[in-house]
CSV table of C-alpha atoms in Angstrom, one decimal:
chain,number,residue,atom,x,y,z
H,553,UNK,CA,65.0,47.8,-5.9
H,554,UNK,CA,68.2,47.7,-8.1
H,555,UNK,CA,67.9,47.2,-11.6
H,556,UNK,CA,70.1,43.7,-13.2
H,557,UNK,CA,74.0,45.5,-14.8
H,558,UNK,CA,72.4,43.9,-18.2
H,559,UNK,CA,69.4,46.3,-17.7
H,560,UNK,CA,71.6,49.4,-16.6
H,561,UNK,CA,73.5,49.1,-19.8
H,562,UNK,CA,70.5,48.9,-21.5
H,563,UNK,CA,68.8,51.9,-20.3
H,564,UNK,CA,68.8,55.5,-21.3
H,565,UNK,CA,69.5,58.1,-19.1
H,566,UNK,CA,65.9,58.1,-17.2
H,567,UNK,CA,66.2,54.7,-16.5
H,568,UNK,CA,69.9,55.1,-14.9
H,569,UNK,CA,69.7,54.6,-10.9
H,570,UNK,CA,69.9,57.1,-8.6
H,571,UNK,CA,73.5,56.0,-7.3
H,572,UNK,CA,76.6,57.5,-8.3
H,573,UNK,CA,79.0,55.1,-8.3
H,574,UNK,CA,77.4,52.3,-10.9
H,575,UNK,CA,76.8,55.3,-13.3
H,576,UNK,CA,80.2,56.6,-12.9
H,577,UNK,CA,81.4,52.8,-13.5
H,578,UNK,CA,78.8,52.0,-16.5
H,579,UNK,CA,80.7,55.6,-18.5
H,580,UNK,CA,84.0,54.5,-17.8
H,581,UNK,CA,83.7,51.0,-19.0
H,582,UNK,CA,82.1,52.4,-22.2
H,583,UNK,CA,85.0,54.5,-22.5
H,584,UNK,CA,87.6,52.4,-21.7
H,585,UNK,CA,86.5,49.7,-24.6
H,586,UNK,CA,86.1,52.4,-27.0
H,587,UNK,CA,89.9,53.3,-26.2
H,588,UNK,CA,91.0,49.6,-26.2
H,589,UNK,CA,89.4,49.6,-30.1
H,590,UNK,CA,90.5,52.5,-30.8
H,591,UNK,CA,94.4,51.8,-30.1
H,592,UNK,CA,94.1,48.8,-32.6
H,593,UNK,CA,92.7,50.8,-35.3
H,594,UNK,CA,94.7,54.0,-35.3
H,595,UNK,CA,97.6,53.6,-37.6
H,596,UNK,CA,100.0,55.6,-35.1
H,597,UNK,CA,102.7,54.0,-33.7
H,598,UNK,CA,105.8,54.6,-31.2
H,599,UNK,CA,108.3,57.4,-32.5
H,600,UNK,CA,111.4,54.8,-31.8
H,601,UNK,CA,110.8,52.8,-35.2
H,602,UNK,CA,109.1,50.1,-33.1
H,603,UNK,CA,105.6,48.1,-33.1
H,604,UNK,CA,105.1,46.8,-29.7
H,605,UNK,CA,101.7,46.0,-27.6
H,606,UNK,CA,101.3,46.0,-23.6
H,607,UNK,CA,99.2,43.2,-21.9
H,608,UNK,CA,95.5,42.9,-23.1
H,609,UNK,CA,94.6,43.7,-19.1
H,610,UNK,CA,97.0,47.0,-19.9
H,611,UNK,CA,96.1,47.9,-22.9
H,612,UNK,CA,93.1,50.2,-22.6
H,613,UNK,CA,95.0,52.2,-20.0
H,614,UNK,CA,98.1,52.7,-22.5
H,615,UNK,CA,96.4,53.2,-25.6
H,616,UNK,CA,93.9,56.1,-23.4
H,617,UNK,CA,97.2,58.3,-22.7
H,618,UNK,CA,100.4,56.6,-23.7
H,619,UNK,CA,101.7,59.9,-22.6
H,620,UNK,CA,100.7,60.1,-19.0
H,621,UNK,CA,101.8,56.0,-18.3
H,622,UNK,CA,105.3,56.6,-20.1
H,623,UNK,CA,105.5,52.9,-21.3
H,624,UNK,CA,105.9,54.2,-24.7
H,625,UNK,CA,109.1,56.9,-23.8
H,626,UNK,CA,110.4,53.7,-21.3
H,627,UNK,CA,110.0,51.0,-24.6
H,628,UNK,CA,111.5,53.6,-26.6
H,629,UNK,CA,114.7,53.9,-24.3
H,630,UNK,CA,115.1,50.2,-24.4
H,631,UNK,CA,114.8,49.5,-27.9
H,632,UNK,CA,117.1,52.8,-28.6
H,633,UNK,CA,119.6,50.7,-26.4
H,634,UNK,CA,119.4,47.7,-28.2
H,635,UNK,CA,119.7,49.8,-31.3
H,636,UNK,CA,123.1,51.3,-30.2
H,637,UNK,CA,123.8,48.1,-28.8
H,638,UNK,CA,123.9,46.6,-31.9
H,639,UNK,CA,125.5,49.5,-33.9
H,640,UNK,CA,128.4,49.2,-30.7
H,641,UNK,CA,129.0,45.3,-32.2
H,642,UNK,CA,129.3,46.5,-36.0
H,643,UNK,CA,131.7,48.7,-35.1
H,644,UNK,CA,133.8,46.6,-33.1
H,645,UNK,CA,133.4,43.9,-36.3
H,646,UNK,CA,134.3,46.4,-38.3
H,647,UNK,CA,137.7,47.1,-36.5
H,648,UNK,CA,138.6,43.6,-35.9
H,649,UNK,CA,137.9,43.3,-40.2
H,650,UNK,CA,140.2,46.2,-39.9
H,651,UNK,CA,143.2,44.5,-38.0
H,652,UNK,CA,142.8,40.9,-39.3
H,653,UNK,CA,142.7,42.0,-42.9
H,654,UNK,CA,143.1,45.8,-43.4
H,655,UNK,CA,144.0,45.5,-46.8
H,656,UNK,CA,141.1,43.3,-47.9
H,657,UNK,CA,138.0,44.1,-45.5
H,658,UNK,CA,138.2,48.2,-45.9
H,659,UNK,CA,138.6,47.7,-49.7
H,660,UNK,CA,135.7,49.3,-51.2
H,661,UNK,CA,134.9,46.8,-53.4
H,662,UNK,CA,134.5,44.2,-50.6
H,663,UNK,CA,132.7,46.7,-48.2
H,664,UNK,CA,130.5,46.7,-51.2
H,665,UNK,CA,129.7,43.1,-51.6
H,666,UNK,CA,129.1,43.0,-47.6
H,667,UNK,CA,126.0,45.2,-48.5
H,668,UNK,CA,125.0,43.4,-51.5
H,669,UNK,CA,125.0,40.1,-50.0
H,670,UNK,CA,123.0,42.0,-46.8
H,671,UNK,CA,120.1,42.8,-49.4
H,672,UNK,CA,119.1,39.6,-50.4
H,673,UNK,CA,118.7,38.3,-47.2
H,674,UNK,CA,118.1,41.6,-46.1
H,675,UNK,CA,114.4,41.9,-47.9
H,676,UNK,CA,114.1,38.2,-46.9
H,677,UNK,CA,114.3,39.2,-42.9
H,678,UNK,CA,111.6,42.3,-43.3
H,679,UNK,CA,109.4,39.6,-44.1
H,680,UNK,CA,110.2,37.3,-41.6
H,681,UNK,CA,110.1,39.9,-39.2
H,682,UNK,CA,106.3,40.8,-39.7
H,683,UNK,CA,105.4,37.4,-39.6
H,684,UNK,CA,107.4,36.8,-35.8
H,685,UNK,CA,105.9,40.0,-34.9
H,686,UNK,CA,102.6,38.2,-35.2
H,687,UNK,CA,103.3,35.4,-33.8
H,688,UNK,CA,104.0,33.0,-36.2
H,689,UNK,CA,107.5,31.9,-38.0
H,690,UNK,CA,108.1,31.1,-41.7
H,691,UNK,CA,111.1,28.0,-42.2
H,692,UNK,CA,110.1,27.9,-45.7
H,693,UNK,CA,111.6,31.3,-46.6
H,694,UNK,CA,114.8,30.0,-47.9
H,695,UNK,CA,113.7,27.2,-49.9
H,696,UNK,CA,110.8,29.7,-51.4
H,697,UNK,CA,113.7,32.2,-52.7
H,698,UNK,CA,115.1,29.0,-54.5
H,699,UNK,CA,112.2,28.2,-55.9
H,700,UNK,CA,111.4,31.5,-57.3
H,701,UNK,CA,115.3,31.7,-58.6
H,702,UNK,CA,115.1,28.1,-60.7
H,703,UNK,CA,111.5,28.6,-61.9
H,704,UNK,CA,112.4,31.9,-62.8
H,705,UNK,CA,115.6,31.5,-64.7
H,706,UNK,CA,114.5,28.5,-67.1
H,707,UNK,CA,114.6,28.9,-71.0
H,708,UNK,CA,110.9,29.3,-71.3
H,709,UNK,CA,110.7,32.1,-68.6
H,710,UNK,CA,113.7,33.9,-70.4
H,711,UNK,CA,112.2,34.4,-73.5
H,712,UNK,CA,110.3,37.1,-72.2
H,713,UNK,CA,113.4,38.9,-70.8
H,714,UNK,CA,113.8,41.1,-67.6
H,715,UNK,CA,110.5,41.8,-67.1
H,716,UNK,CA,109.4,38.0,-67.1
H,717,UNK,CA,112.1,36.8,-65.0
H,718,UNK,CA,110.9,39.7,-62.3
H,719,UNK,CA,107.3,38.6,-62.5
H,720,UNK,CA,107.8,34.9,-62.3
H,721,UNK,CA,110.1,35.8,-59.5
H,722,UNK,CA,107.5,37.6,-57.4
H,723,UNK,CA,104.5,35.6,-58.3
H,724,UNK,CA,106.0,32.3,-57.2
H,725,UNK,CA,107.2,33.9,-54.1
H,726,UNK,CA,103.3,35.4,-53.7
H,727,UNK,CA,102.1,31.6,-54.7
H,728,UNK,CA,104.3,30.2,-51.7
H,729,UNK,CA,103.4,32.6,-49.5
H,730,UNK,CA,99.3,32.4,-50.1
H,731,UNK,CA,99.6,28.0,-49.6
H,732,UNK,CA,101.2,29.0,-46.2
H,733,UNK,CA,98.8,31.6,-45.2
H,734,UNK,CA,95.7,29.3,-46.3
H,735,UNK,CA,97.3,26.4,-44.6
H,736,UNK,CA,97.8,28.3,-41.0
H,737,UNK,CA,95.0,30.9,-41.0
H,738,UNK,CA,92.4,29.0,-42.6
H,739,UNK,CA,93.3,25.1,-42.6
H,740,UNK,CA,94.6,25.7,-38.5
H,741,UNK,CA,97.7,24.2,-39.3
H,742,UNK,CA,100.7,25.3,-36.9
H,743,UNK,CA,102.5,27.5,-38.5
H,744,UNK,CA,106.0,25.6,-37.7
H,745,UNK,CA,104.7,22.1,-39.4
H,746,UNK,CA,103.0,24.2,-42.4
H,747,UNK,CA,106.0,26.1,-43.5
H,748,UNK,CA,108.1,23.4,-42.6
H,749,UNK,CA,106.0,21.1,-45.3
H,750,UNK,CA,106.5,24.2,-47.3
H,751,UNK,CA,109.9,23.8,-47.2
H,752,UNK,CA,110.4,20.5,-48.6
H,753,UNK,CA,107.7,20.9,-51.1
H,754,UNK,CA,109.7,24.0,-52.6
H,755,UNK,CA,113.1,22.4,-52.2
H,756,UNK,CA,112.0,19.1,-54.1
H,757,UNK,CA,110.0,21.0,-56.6
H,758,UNK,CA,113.1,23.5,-57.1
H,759,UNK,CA,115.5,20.2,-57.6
H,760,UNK,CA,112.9,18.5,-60.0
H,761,UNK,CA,113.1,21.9,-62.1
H,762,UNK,CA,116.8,22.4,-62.5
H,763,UNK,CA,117.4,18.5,-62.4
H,764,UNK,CA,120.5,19.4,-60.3
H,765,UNK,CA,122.2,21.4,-63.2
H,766,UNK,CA,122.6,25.0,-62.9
H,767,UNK,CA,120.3,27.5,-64.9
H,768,UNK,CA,122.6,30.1,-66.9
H,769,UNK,CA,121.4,33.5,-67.3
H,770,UNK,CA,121.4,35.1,-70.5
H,771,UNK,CA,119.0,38.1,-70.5
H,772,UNK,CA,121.7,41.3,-70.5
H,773,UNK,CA,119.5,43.4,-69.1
H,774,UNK,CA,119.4,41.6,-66.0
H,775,UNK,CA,122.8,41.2,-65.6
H,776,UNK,CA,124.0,44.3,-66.6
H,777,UNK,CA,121.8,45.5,-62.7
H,778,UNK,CA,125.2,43.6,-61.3
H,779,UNK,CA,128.3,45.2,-62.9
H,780,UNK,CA,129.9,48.2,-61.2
H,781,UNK,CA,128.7,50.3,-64.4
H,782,UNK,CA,125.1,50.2,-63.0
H,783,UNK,CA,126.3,51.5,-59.3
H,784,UNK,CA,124.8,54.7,-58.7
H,785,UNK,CA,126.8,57.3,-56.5
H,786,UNK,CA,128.9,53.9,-55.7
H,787,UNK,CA,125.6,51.8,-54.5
H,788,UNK,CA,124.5,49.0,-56.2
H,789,UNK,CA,121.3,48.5,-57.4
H,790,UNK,CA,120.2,45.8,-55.1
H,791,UNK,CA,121.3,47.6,-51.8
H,792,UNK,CA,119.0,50.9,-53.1
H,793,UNK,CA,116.2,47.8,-53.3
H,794,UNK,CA,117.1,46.9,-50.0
H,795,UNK,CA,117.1,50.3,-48.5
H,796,UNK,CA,113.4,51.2,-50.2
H,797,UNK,CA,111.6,47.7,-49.2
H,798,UNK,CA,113.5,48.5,-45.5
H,799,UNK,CA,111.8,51.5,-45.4
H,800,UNK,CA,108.2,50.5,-46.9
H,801,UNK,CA,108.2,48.1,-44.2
H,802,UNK,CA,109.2,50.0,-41.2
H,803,UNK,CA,106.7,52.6,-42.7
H,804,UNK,CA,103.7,50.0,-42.8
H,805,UNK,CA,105.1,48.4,-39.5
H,806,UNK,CA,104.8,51.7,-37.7
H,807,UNK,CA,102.4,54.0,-39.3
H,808,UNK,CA,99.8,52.4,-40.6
H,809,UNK,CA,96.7,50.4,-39.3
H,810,UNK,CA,98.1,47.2,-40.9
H,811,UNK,CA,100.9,47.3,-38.4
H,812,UNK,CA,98.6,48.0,-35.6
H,813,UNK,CA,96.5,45.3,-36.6
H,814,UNK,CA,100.3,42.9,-37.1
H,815,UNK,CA,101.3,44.0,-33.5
H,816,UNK,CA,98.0,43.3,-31.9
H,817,UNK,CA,97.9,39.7,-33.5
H,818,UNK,CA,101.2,38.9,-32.1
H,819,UNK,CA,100.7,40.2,-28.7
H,820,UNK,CA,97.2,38.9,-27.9
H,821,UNK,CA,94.9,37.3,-31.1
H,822,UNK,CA,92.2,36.8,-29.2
H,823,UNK,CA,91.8,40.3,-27.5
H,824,UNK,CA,92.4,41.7,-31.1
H,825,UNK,CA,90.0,39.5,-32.5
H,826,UNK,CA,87.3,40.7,-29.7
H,827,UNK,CA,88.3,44.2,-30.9
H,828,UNK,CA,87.0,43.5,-34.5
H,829,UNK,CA,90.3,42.7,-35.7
H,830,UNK,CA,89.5,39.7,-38.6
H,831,UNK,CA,92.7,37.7,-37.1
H,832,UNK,CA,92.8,35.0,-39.8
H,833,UNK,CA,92.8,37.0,-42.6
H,834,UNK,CA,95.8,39.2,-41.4
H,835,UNK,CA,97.7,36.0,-41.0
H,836,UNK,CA,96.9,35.3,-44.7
H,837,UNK,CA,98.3,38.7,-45.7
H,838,UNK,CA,101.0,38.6,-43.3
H,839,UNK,CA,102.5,35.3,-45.1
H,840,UNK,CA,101.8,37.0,-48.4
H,841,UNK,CA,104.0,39.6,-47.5
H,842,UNK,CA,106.7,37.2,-46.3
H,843,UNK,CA,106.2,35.2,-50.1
H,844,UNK,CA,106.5,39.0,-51.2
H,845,UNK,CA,109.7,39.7,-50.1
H,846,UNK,CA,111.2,35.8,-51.1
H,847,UNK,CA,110.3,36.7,-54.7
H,848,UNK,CA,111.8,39.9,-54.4
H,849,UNK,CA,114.8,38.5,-52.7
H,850,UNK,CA,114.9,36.0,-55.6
H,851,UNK,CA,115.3,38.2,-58.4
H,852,UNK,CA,118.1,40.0,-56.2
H,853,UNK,CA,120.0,37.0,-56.1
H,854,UNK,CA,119.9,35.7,-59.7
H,855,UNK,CA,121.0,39.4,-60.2
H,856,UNK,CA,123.7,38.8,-58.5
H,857,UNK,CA,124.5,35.1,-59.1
H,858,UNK,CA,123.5,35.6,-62.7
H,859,UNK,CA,121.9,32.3,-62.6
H,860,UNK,CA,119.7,29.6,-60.4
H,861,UNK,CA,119.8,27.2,-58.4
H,862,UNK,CA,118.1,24.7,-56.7
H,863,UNK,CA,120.6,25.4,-53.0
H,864,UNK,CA,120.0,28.8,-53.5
H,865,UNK,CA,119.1,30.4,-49.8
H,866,UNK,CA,120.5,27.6,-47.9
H,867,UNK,CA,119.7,28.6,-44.9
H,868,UNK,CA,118.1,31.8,-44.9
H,869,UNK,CA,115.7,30.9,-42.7
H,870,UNK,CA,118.7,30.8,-40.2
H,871,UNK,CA,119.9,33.8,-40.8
H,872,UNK,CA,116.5,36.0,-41.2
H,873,UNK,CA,114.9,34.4,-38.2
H,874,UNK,CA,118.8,35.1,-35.9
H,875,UNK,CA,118.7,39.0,-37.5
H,876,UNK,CA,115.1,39.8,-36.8
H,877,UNK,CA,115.5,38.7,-32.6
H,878,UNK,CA,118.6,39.7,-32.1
H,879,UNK,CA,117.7,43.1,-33.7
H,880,UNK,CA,114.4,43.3,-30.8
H,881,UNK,CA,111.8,41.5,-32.4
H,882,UNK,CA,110.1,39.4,-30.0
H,883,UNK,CA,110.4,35.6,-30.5
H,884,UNK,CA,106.7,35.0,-29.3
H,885,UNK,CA,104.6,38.5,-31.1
H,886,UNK,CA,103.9,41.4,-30.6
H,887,UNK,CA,106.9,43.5,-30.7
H,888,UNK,CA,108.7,43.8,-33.9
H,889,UNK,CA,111.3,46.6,-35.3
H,890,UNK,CA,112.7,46.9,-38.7
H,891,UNK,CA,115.6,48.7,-37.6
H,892,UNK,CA,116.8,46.6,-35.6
H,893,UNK,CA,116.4,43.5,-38.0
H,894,UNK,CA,118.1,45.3,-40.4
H,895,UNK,CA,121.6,46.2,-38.1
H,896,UNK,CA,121.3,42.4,-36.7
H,897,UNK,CA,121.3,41.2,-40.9
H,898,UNK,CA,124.4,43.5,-41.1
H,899,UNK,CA,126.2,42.0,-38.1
H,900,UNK,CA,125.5,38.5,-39.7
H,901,UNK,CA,126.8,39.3,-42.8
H,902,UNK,CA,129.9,41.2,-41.6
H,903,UNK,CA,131.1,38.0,-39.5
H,904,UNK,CA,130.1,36.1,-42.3
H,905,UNK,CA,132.7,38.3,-44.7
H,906,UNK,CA,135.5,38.0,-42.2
H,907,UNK,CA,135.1,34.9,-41.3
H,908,UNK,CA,135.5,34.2,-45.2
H,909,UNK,CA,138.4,36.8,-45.5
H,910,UNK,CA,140.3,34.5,-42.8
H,911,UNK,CA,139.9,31.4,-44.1
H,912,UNK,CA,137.7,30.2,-41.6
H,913,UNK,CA,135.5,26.9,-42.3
H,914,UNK,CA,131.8,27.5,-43.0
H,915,UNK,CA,130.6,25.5,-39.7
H,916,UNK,CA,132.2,27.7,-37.3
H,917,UNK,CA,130.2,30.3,-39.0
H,918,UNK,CA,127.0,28.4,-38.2
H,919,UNK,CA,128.0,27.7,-35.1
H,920,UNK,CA,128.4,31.6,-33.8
H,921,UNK,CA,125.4,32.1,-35.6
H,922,UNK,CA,123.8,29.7,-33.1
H,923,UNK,CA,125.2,30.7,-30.0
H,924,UNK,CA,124.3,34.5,-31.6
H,925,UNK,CA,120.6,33.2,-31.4
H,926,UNK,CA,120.9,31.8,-27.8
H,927,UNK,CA,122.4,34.4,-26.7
H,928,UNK,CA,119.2,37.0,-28.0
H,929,UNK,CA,116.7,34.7,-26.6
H,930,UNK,CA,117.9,34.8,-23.1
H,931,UNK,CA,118.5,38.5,-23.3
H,932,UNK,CA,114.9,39.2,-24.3
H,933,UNK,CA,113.6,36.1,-21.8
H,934,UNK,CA,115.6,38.8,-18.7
H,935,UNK,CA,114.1,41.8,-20.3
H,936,UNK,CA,110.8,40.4,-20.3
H,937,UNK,CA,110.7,39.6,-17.1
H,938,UNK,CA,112.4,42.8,-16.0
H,939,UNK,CA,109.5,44.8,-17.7
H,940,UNK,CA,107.0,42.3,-15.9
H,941,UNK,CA,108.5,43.2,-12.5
């Protein structure tokens, strides 16, 4: 008589039947869920710069030999693609600065303002880009790096000079960012209403600080991070911030369990969660992160503002969620890339600087902005369902 499955995979080795074929079945079920676990755990990730996860009904079968199936090398041609895509578009922006206004948009000085402007919203979008990896958005990040600027910048928190300005900076961005993360991982709020809330909260609170007025800076050492004497090689401080949080984040993104964990989230939060992933308290982190990286952002900008104010990052939001998908990230999780976030923050802010060189007004700006975002979610809604077919 043949024994229940539950019984089979219960018994040792004498109680195994006599048939082959349920045996051979029982082993390679036990093997394929040890793969599946093992892919989210191991900190590995594709050699292209990319987090991306296949299909929960794929996934043991990628993450036993990525190698043999290919879909790593074939995700890796795409994304390289989009990569060079995007790096063809700068340097056609680049050449139209060129011919509109050679005189003023290949200046060095303005070439580099384009990348000091890119690294506040720049450390703002790696961040956001995390948090869309997994699934979720953040509208609050915009409103939370005026927060942090205002709060950061008043009398009381300038007494204590640069190094209290920096940590009020990053502690009211962590503050922000740990409401949020309670709110969605742990109070089940949707993580569009919750940051949304967030974002009025932080915009009234910032308004009721400054009282409309701007807050002056006064601390020298602060300032003295935005003046050309403090470039080094001919890079400002805040773009050498930029670059080492850029790479910090593609390096936890790609190569470390954390990222696994992020990717697996986004693509399928109940399959990672039946792999022993603890789903809520990676969202909790993940929002951290993205407070993080306002605070940081924060202290950037009163660098170079040299003072705060309660419409500081207007908009960001905009602008961090429009870089991080048109640079690959996948609107709905489980695919995220810091590279390409960062190219699609410089294309933003390069229209952004010629649009200014030529006098153009600031809503046709956020209108090709718009059509910018459109644009990337149809093109990844055709690639999707080109990789499905």
């Amino acid at each position: 008589m043949t024994q229940p499955a539950s019984e089979e995979r219960r018994g040792g080795p004498e109680d195994a039947p006599a048939s082959g074929p349920p045996a051979a079945h029982t082993s390679t079920a036990k093997h394929t869920a040890t793969a599946s676990h093992t892919s989210l755990a191991e900190p590995a990730g594709p050699s292209d710069g990319t987090a991306a996860t296949a299909p929960a009904t794929k996934a043991a079968r990628a993450a036993k030999s990525p190698q043999d199936n290919g879909g790593w090398r074939a995700l890796g041609m795409r994304l390289d693609v989009r990569n060079l895509s995007l790096l063809g578009v700068l340097a056609a922006l680049i050449v139209v600065g060129g011919i509109t206004k050679p005189d003023q948009f290949l200046d060095t000085n303005n070439l580099q303002l384009v990348l000091t402007q890119a690294s506040v919203i720049g450390v703002v979008t790696v961040g956001m880009t995390f948090v869309i990896t997994s699934g979720g958005i953040d509208l609050s990040v915009g409103a939370i790096v005026a927060l942090a600027s205002v709060w950061a910048t008043t009398l009381a928190t300038q007494e204590y000079g640069f190094a209290g300005i920096l940590f009020t900076a990053v502690i009211v961005g962590l503050g922000c960012g740990l409401v949020n993360g309670v709110l969605i991982a742990y109070g089940g709020m949707v993580p569009f209403i919750a940051t949304l809330a967030m974002l009025a909260s932080a915009r009234g609170l910032a308004l009721q600080i400054t009282d409309g007025k701007t807050q002056i800076v006064t601390v020298n050492p602060v300032l003295d991070l935005g003046v050309p004497d403090a470039y080094i090689l001919g890079i400002p401080p805040l773009v050498l911030v930029f670059a080492l949080v850029t790479v910090i984040g593609w390096l936890i993104l790609n190569r470390t369990t954390f990222g696994r964990r992020t990717v697996a989230v986004g693509g399928n939060a109940e399959a990672a969660r039946l792999a022993g992933i603890d789903v809520r308290r990676q969202r909790l982190y993940l929002y951290l992160l993205s407070g993080l990286c306002c605070g940081i952002a924060a202290f950037l900008l009163i660098i170079l503002a040299g003072s705060g104010q309660n419409t500081n990052g207007n908009l960001y939001e905009l602008d961090a969620i429009a870089a991080a998908i048109i640079g690959g990230t996948l609107l709905s999780g489980g695919r995220g890339t810091i590279v390409g976030s960062v190219l699609g923050v410089l294309v933003f802010t390069t229209i952004t600087n010629i649009f200014a060189l030529n006098n153009l007004q600031s809503d046709v700006q956020q209108i090709a902005k718009g059509a910018i975002i459109v644009a990337a979610v149809l093109v990844q809604r055709r690639t999707a369902r080109n990789g499905e077919a």
